[in-house]
N, CA, C and O atoms as a printed pandas DataFrame, in Angstrom:
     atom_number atom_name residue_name chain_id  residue_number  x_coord  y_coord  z_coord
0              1         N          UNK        A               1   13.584  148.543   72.934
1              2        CA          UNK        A               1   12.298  148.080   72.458
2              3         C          UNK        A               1   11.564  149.177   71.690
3              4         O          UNK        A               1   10.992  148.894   70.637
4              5         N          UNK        A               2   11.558  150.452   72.190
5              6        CA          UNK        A               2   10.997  151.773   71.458
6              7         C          UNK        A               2   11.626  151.831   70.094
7              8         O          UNK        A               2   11.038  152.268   69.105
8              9         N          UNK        A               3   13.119  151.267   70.098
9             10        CA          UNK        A               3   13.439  151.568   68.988
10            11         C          UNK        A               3   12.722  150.905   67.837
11            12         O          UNK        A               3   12.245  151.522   66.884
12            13         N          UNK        A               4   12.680  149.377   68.031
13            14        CA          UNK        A               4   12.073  148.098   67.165
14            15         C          UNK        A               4   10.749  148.861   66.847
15            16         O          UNK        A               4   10.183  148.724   65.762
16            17         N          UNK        A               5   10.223  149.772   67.962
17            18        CA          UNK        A               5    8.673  149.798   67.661
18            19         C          UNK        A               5    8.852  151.045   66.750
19            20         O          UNK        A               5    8.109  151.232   65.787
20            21         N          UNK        A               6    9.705  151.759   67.032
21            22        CA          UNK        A               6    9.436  152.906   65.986
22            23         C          UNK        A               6    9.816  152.534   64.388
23            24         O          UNK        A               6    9.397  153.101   63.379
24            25         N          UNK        A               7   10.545  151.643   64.463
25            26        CA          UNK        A               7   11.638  151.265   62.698
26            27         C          UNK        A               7   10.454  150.504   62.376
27            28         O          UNK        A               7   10.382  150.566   61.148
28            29         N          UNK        A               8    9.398  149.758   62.851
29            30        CA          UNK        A               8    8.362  149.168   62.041
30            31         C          UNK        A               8    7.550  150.138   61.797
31            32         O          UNK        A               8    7.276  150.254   60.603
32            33         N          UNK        A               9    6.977  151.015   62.628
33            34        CA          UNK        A               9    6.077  151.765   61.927
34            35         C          UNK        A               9    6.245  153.059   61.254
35            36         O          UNK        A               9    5.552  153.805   60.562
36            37         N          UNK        A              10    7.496  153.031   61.751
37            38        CA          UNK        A              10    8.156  154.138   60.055
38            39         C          UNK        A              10    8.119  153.355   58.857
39            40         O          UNK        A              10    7.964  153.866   57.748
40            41         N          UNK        A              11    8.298  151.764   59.110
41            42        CA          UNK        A              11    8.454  151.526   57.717
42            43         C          UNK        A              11    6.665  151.304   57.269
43            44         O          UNK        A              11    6.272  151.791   56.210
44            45         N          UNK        A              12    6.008  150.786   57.887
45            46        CA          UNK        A              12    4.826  151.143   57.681
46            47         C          UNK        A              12    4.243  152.399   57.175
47            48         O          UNK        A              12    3.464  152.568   56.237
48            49         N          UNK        A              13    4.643  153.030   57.780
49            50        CA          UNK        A              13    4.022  154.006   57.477
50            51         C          UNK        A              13    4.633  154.651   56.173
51            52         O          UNK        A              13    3.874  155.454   55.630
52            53         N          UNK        A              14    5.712  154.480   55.636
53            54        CA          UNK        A              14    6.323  154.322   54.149
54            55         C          UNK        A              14    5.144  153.453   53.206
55            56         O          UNK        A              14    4.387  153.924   52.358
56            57         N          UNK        A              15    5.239  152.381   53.550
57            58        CA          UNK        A              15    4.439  151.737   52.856
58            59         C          UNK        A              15    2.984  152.078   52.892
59            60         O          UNK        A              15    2.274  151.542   52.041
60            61         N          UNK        A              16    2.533  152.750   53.604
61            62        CA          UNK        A              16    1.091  154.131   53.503
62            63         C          UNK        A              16    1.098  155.161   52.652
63            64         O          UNK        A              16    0.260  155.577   51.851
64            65         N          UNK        A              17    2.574  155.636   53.060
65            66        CA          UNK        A              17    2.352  156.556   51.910
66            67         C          UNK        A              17    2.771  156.515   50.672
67            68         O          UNK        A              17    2.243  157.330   49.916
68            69         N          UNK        A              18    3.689  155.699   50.164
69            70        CA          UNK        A              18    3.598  155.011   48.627
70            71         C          UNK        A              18    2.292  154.733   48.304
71            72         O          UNK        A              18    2.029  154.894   47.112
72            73         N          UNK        A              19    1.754  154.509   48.730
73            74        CA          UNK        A              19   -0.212  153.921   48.241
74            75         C          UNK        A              19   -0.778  155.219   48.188
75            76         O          UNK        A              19   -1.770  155.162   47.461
76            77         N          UNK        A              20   -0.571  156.543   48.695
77            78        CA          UNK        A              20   -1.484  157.511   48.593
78            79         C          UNK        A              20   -0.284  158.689   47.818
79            80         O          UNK        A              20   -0.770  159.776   47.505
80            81         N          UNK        A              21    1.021  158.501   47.565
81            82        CA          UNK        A              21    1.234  159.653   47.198
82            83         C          UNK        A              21    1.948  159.002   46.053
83            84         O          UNK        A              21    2.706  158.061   46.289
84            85         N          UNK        A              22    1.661  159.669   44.166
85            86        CA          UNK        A              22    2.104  159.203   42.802
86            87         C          UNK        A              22    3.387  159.168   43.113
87            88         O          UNK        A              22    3.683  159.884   44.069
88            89         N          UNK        A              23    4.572  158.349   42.436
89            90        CA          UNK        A              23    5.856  158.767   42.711
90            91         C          UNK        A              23    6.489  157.913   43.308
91            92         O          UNK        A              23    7.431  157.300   42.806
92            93         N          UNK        A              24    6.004  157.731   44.622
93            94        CA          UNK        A              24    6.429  157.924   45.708
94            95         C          UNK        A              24    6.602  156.009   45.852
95            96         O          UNK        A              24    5.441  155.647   46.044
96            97         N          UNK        A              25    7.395  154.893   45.840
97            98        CA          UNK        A              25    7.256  153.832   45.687
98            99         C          UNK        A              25    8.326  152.857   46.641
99           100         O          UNK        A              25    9.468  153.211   46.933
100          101         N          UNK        A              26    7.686  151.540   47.062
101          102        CA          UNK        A              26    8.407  150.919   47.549
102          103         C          UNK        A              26    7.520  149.539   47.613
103          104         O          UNK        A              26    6.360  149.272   47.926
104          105         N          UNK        A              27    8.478  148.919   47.230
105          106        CA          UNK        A              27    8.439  147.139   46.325
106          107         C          UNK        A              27    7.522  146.475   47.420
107          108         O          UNK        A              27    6.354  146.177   47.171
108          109         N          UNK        A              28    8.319  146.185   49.074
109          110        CA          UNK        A              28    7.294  145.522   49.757
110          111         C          UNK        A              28    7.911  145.705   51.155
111          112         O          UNK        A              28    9.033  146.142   51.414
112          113         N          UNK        A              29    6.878  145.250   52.075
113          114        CA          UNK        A              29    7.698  145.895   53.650
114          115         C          UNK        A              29    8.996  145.741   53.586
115          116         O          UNK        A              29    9.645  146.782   53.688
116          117         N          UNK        A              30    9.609  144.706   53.441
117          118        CA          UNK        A              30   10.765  144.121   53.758
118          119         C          UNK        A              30   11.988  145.367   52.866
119          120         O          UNK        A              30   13.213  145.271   52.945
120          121         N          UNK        A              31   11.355  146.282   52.198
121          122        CA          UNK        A              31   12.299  147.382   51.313
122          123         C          UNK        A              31   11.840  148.346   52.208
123          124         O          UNK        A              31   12.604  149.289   52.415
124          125         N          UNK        A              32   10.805  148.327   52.767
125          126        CA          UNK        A              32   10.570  149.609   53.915
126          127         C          UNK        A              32   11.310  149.391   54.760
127          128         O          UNK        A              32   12.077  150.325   54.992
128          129         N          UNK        A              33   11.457  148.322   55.495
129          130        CA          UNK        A              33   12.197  148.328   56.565
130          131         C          UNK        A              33   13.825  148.427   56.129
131          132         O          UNK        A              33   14.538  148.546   57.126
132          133         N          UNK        A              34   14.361  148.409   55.206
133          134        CA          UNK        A              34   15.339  148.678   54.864
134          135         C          UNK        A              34   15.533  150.515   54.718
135          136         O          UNK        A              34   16.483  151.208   55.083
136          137         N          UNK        A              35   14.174  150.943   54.012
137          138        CA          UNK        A              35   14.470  152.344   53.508
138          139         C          UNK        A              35   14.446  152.804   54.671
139          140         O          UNK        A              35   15.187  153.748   54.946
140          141         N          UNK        A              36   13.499  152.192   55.737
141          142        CA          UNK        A              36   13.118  153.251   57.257
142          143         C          UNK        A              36   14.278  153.244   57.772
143          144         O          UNK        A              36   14.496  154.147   58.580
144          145         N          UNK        A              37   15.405  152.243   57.490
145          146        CA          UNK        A              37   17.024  152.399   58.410
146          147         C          UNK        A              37   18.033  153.468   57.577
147          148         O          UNK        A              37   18.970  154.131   58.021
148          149         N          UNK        A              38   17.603  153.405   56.484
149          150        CA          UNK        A              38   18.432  154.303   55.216
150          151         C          UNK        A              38   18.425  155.575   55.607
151          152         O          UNK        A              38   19.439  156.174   55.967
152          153         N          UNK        A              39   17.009  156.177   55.549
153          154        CA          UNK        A              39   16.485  157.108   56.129
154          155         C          UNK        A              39   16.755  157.336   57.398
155          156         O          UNK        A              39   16.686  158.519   57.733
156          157         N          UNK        A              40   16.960  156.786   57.977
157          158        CA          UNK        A              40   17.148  157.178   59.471
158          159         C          UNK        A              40   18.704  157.626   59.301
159          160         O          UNK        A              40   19.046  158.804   59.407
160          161         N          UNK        A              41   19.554  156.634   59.044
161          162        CA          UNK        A              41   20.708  157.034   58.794
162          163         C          UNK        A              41   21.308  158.192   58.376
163          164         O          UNK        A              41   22.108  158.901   58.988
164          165         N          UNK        A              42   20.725  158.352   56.981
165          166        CA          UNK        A              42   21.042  159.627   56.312
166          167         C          UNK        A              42   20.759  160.619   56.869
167          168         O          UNK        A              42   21.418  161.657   56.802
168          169         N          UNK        A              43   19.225  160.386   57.827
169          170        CA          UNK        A              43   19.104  161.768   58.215
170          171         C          UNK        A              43   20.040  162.630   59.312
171          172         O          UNK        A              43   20.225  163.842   59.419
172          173         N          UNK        A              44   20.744  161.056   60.372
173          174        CA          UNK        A              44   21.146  161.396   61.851
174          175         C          UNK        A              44   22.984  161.599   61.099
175          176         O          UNK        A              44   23.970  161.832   61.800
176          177         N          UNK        A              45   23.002  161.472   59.949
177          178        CA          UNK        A              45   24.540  162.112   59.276
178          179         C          UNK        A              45   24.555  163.169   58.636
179          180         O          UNK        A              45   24.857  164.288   59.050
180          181         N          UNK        A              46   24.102  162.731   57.196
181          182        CA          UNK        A              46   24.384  163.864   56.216
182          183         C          UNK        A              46   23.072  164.939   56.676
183          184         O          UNK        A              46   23.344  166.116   56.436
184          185         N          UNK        A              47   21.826  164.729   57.240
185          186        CA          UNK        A              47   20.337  165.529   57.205
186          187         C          UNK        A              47   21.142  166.284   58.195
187          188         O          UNK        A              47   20.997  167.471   57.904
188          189         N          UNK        A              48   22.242  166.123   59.646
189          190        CA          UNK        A              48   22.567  167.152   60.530
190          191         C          UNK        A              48   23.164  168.388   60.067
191          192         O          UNK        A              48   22.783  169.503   60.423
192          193         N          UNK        A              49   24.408  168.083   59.013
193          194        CA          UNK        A              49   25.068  168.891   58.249
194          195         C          UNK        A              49   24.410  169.298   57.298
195          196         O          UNK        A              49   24.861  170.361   56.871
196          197         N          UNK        A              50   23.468  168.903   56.723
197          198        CA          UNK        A              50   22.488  169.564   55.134
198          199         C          UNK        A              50   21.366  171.110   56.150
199          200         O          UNK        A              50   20.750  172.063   55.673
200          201         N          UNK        A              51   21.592  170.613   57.794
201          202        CA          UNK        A              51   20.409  171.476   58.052
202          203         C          UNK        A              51   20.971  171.958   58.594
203          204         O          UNK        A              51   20.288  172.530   59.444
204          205         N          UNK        A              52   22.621  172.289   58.772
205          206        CA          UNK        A              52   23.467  172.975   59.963
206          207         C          UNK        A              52   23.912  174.242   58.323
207          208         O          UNK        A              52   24.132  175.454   58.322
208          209         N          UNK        A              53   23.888  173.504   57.479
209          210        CA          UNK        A              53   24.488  174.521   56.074
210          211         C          UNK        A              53   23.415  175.122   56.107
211          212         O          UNK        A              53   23.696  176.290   56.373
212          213         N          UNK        A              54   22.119  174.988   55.971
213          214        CA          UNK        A              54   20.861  175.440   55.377
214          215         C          UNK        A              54   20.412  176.014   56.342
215          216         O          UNK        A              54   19.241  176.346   56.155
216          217         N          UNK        A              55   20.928  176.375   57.602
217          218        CA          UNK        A              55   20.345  177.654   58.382
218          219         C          UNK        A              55   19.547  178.711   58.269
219          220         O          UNK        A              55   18.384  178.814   58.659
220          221         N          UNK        A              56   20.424  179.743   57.545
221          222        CA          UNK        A              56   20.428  180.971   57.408
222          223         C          UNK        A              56   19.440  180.851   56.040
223          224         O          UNK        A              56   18.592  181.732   55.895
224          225         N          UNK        A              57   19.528  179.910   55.163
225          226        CA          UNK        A              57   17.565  179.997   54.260
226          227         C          UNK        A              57   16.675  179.364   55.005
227          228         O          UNK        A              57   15.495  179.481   54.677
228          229         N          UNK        A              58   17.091  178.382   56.414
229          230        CA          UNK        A              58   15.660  177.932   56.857
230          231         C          UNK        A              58   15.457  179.475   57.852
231          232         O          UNK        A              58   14.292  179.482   58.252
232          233         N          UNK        A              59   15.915  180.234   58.152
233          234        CA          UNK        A              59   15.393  180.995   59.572
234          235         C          UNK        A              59   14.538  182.313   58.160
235          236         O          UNK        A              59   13.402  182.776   58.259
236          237         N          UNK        A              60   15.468  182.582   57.088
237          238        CA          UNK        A              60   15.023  183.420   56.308
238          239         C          UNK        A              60   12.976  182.988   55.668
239          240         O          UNK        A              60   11.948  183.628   55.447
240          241         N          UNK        A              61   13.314  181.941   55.644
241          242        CA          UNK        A              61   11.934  180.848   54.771
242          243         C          UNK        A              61   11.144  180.410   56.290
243          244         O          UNK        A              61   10.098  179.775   56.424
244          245         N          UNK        A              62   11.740  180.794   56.996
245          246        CA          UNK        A              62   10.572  180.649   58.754
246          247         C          UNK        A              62   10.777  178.990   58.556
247          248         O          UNK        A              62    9.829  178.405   59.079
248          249         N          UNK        A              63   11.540  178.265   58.079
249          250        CA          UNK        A              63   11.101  176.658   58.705
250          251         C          UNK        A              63   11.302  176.274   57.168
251          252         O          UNK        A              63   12.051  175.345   56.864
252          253         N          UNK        A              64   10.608  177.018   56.204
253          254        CA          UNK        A              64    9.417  175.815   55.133
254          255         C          UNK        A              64   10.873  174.809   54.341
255          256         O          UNK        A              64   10.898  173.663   53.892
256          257         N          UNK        A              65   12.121  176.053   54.475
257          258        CA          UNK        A              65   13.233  175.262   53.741
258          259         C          UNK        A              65   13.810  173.554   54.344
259          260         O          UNK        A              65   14.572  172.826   53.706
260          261         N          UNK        A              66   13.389  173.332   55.282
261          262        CA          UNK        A              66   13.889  172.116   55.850
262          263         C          UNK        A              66   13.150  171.015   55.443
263          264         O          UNK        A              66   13.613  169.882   55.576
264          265         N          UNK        A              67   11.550  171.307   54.741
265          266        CA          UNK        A              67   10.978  170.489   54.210
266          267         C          UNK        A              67   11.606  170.174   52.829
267          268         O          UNK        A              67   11.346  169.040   52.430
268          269         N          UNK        A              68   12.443  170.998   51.945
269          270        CA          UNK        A              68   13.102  170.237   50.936
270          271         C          UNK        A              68   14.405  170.090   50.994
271          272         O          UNK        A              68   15.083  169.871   49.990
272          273         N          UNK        A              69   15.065  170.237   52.629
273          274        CA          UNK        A              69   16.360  169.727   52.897
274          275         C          UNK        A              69   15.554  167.949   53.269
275          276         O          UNK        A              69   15.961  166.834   52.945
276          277         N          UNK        A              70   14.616  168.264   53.863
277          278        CA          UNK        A              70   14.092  166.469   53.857
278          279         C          UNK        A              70   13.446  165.446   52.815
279          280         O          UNK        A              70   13.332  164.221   52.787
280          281         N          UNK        A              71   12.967  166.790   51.732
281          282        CA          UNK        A              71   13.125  165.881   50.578
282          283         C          UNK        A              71   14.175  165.394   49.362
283          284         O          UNK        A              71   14.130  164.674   48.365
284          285         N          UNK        A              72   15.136  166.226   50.059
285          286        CA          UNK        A              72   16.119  165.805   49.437
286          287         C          UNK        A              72   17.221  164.522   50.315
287          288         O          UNK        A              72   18.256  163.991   49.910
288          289         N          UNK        A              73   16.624  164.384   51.358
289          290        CA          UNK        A              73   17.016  163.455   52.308
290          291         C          UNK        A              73   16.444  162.293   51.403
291          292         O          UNK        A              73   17.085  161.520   50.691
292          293         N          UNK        A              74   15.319  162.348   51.568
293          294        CA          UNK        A              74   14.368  160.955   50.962
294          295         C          UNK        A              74   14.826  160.622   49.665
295          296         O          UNK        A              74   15.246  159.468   49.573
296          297         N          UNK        A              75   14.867  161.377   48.533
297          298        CA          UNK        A              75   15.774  161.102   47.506
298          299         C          UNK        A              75   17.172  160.592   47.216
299          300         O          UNK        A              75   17.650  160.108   46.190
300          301         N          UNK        A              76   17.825  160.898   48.713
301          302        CA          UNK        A              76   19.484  160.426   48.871
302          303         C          UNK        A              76   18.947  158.866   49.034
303          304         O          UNK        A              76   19.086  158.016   48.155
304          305         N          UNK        A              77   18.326  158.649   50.279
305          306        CA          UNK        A              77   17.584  157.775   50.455
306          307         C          UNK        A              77   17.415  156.659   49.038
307          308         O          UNK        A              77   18.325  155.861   48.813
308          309         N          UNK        A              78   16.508  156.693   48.383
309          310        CA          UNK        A              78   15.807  156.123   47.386
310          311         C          UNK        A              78   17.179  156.048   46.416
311          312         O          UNK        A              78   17.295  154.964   45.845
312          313         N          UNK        A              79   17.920  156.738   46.223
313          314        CA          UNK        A              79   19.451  156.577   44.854
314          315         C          UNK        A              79   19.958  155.531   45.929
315          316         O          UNK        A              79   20.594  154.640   45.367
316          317         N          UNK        A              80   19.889  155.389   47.063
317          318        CA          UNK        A              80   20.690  154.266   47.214
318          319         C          UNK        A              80   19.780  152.994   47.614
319          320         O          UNK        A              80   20.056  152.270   48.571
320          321         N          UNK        A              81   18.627  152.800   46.743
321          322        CA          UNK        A              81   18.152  151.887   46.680
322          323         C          UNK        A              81   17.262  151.686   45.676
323          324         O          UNK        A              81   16.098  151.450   46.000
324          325         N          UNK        A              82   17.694  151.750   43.981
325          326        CA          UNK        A              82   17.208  151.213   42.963
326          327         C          UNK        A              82   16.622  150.069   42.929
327          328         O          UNK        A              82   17.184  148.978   43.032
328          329         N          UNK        A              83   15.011  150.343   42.725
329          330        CA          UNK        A              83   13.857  149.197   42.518
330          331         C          UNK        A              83   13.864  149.010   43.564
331          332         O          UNK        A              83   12.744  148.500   43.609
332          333         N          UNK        A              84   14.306  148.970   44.874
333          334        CA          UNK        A              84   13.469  148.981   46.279
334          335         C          UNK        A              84   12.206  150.089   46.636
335          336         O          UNK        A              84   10.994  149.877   46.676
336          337         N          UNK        A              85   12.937  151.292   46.868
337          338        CA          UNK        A              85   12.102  152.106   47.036
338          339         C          UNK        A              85   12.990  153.529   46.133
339          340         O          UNK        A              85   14.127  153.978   45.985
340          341         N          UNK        A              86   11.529  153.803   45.701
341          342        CA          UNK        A              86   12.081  155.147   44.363
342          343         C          UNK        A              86   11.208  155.750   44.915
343          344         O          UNK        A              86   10.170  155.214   45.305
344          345         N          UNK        A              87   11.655  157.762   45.123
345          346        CA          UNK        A              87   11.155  158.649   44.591
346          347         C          UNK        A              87   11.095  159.120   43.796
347          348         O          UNK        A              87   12.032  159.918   43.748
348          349         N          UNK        A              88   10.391  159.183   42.818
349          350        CA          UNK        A              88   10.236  159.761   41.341
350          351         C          UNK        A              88   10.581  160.901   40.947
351          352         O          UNK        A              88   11.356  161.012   39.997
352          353         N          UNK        A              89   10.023  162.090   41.663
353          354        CA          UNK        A              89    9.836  163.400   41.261
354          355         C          UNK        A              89   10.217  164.073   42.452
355          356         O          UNK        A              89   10.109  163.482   43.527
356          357         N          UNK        A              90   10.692  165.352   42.392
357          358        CA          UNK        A              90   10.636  166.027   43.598
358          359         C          UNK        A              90    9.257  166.578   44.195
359          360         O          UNK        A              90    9.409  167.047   45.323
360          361         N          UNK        A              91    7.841  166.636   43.666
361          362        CA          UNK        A              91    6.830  166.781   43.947
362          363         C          UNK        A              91    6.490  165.514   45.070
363          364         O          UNK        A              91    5.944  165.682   46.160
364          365         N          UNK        A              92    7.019  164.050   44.435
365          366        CA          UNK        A              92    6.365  163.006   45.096
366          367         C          UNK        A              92    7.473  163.165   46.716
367          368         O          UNK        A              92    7.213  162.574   47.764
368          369         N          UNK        A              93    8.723  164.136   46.497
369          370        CA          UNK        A              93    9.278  164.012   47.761
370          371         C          UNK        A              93    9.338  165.209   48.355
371          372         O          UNK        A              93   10.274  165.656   49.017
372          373         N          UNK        A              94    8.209  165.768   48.073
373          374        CA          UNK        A              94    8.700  167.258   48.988
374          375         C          UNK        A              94    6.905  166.748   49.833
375          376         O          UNK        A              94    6.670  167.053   51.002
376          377         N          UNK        A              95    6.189  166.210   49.219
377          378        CA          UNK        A              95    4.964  165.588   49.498
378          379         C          UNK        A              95    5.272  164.347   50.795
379          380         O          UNK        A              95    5.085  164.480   52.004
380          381         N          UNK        A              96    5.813  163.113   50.025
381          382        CA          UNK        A              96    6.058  162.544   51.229
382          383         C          UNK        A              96    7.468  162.892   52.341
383          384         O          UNK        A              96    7.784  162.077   53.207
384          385         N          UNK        A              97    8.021  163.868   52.197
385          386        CA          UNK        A              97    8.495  164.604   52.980
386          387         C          UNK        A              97    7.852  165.494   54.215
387          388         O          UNK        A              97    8.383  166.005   55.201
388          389         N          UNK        A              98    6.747  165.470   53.837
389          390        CA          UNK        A              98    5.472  166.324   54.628
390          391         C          UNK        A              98    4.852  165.336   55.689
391          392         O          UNK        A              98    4.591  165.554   56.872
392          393         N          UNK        A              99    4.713  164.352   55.047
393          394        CA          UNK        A              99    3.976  163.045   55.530
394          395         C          UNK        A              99    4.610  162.159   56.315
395          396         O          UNK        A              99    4.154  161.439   57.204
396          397         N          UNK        A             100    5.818  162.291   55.863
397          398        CA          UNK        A             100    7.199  161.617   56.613
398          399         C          UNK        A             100    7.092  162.253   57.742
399          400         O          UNK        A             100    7.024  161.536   58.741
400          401         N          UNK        A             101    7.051  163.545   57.912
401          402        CA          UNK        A             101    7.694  164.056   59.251
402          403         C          UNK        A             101    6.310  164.357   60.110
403          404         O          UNK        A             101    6.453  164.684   61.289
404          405         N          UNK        A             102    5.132  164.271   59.625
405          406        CA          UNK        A             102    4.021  164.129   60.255
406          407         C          UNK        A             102    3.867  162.463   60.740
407          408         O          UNK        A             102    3.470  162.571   61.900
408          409         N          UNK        A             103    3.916  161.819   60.607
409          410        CA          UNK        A             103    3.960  160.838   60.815
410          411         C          UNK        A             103    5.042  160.062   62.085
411          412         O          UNK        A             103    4.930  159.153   62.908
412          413         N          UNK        A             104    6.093  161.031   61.655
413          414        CA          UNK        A             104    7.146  160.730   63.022
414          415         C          UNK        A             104    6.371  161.420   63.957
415          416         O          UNK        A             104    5.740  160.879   64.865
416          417         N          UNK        A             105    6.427  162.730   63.707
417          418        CA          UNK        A             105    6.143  163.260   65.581
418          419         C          UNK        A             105    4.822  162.229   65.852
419          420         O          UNK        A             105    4.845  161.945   67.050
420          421         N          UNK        A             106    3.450  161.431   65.044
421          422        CA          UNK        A             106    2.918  160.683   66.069
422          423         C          UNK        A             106    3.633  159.625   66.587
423          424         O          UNK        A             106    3.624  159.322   67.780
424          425         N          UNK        A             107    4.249  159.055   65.729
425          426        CA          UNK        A             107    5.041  157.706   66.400
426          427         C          UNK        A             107    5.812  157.986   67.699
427          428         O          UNK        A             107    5.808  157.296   68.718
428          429         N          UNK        A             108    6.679  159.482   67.397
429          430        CA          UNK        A             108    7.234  159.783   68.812
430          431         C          UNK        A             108    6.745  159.738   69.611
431          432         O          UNK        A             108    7.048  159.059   70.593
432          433         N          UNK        A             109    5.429  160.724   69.445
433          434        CA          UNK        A             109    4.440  160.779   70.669
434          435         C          UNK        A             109    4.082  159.674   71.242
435          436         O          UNK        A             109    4.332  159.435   72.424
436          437         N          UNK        A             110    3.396  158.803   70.382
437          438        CA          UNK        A             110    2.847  157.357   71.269
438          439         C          UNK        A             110    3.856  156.478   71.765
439          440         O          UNK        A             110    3.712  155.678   72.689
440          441         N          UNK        A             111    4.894  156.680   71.086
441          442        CA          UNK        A             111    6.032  155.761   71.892
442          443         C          UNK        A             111    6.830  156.416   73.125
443          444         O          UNK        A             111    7.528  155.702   73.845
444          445         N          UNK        A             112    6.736  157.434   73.285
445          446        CA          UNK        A             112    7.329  158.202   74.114
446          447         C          UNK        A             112    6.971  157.794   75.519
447          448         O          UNK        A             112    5.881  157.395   75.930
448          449         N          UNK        A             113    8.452  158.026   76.382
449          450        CA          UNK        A             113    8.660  157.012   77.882
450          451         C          UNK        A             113    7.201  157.579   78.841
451          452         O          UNK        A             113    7.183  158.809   78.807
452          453         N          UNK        A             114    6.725  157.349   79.169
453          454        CA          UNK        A             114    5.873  157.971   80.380
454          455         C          UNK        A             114    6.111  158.158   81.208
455          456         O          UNK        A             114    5.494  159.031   81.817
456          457         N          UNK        A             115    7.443  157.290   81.958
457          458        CA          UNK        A             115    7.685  157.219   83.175
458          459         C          UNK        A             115    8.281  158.230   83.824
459          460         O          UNK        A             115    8.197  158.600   84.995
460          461         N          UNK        A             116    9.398  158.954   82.152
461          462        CA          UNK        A             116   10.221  159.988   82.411
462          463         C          UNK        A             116    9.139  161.295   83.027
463          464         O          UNK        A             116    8.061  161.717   82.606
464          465         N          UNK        A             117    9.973  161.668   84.177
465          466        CA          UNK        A             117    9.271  163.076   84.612
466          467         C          UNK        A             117    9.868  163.965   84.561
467          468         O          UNK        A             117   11.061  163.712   84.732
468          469         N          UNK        A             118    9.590  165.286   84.350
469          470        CA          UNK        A             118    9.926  166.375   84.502
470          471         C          UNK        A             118   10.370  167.493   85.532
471          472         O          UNK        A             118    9.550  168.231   86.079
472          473         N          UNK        A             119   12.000  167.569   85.793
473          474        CA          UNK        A             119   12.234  168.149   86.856
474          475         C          UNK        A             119   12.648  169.801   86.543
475          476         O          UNK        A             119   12.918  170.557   87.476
């Protein structure tokens, strides 16, 4: 059920930030909810290996490099979905790349089990 709740409001929240960031585009929920599975995908395959290569510039860059290993996620993303959802520019995806991953840790947070305790 966490899962259903998180894939809608990722895709929501796609469709938030196409409205506030130039570039950055997607046709109508029903392409969000497609891009929010795309994205998810890409990230839990190719994003493990893009950030297992990109180590040694993310520890050098303190972190900041993983924000354009994820905008280049979102762009893999978007080439495989012409006129659904496009990133334009790498500005519009290093941007909603920012927003993207701010946006997850709240969803995590509020969806996150309560019940689980800590031993």
């Amino acid at each position: 059920m966490r899962l259903l709740i998180r894939w809608l409001l990722s895709a929501a929240a796609l469709v938030g930030i196409a409205h506030v960031v130039p570039g950055f585009y997607v046709r109508n929920f029903v392409s969000a909810l497609i891009a929010a599975a795309v994205i998810g995908l890409i990230n839990a395959t190719l994003g493990v290996v893009a950030k297992f290569l990109t180590f040694p510039l993310t520890i050098l860059t303190l972190g900041l490099f993983l924000v354009v290993v994820n905008a280049a996620m979102l762009k893999l993303a978007a080439w495989f979905m012409p006129g659904r959802f496009e990133v334009r520019t790498w500005t519009a995806a290093i941007i909603g790349a920012i927003l993207v991953s701010l946006v997850s840790v709240v969803i995590h947070a509020l969806t996150d089990d309560k019940r689980r305790e800590r031993y």
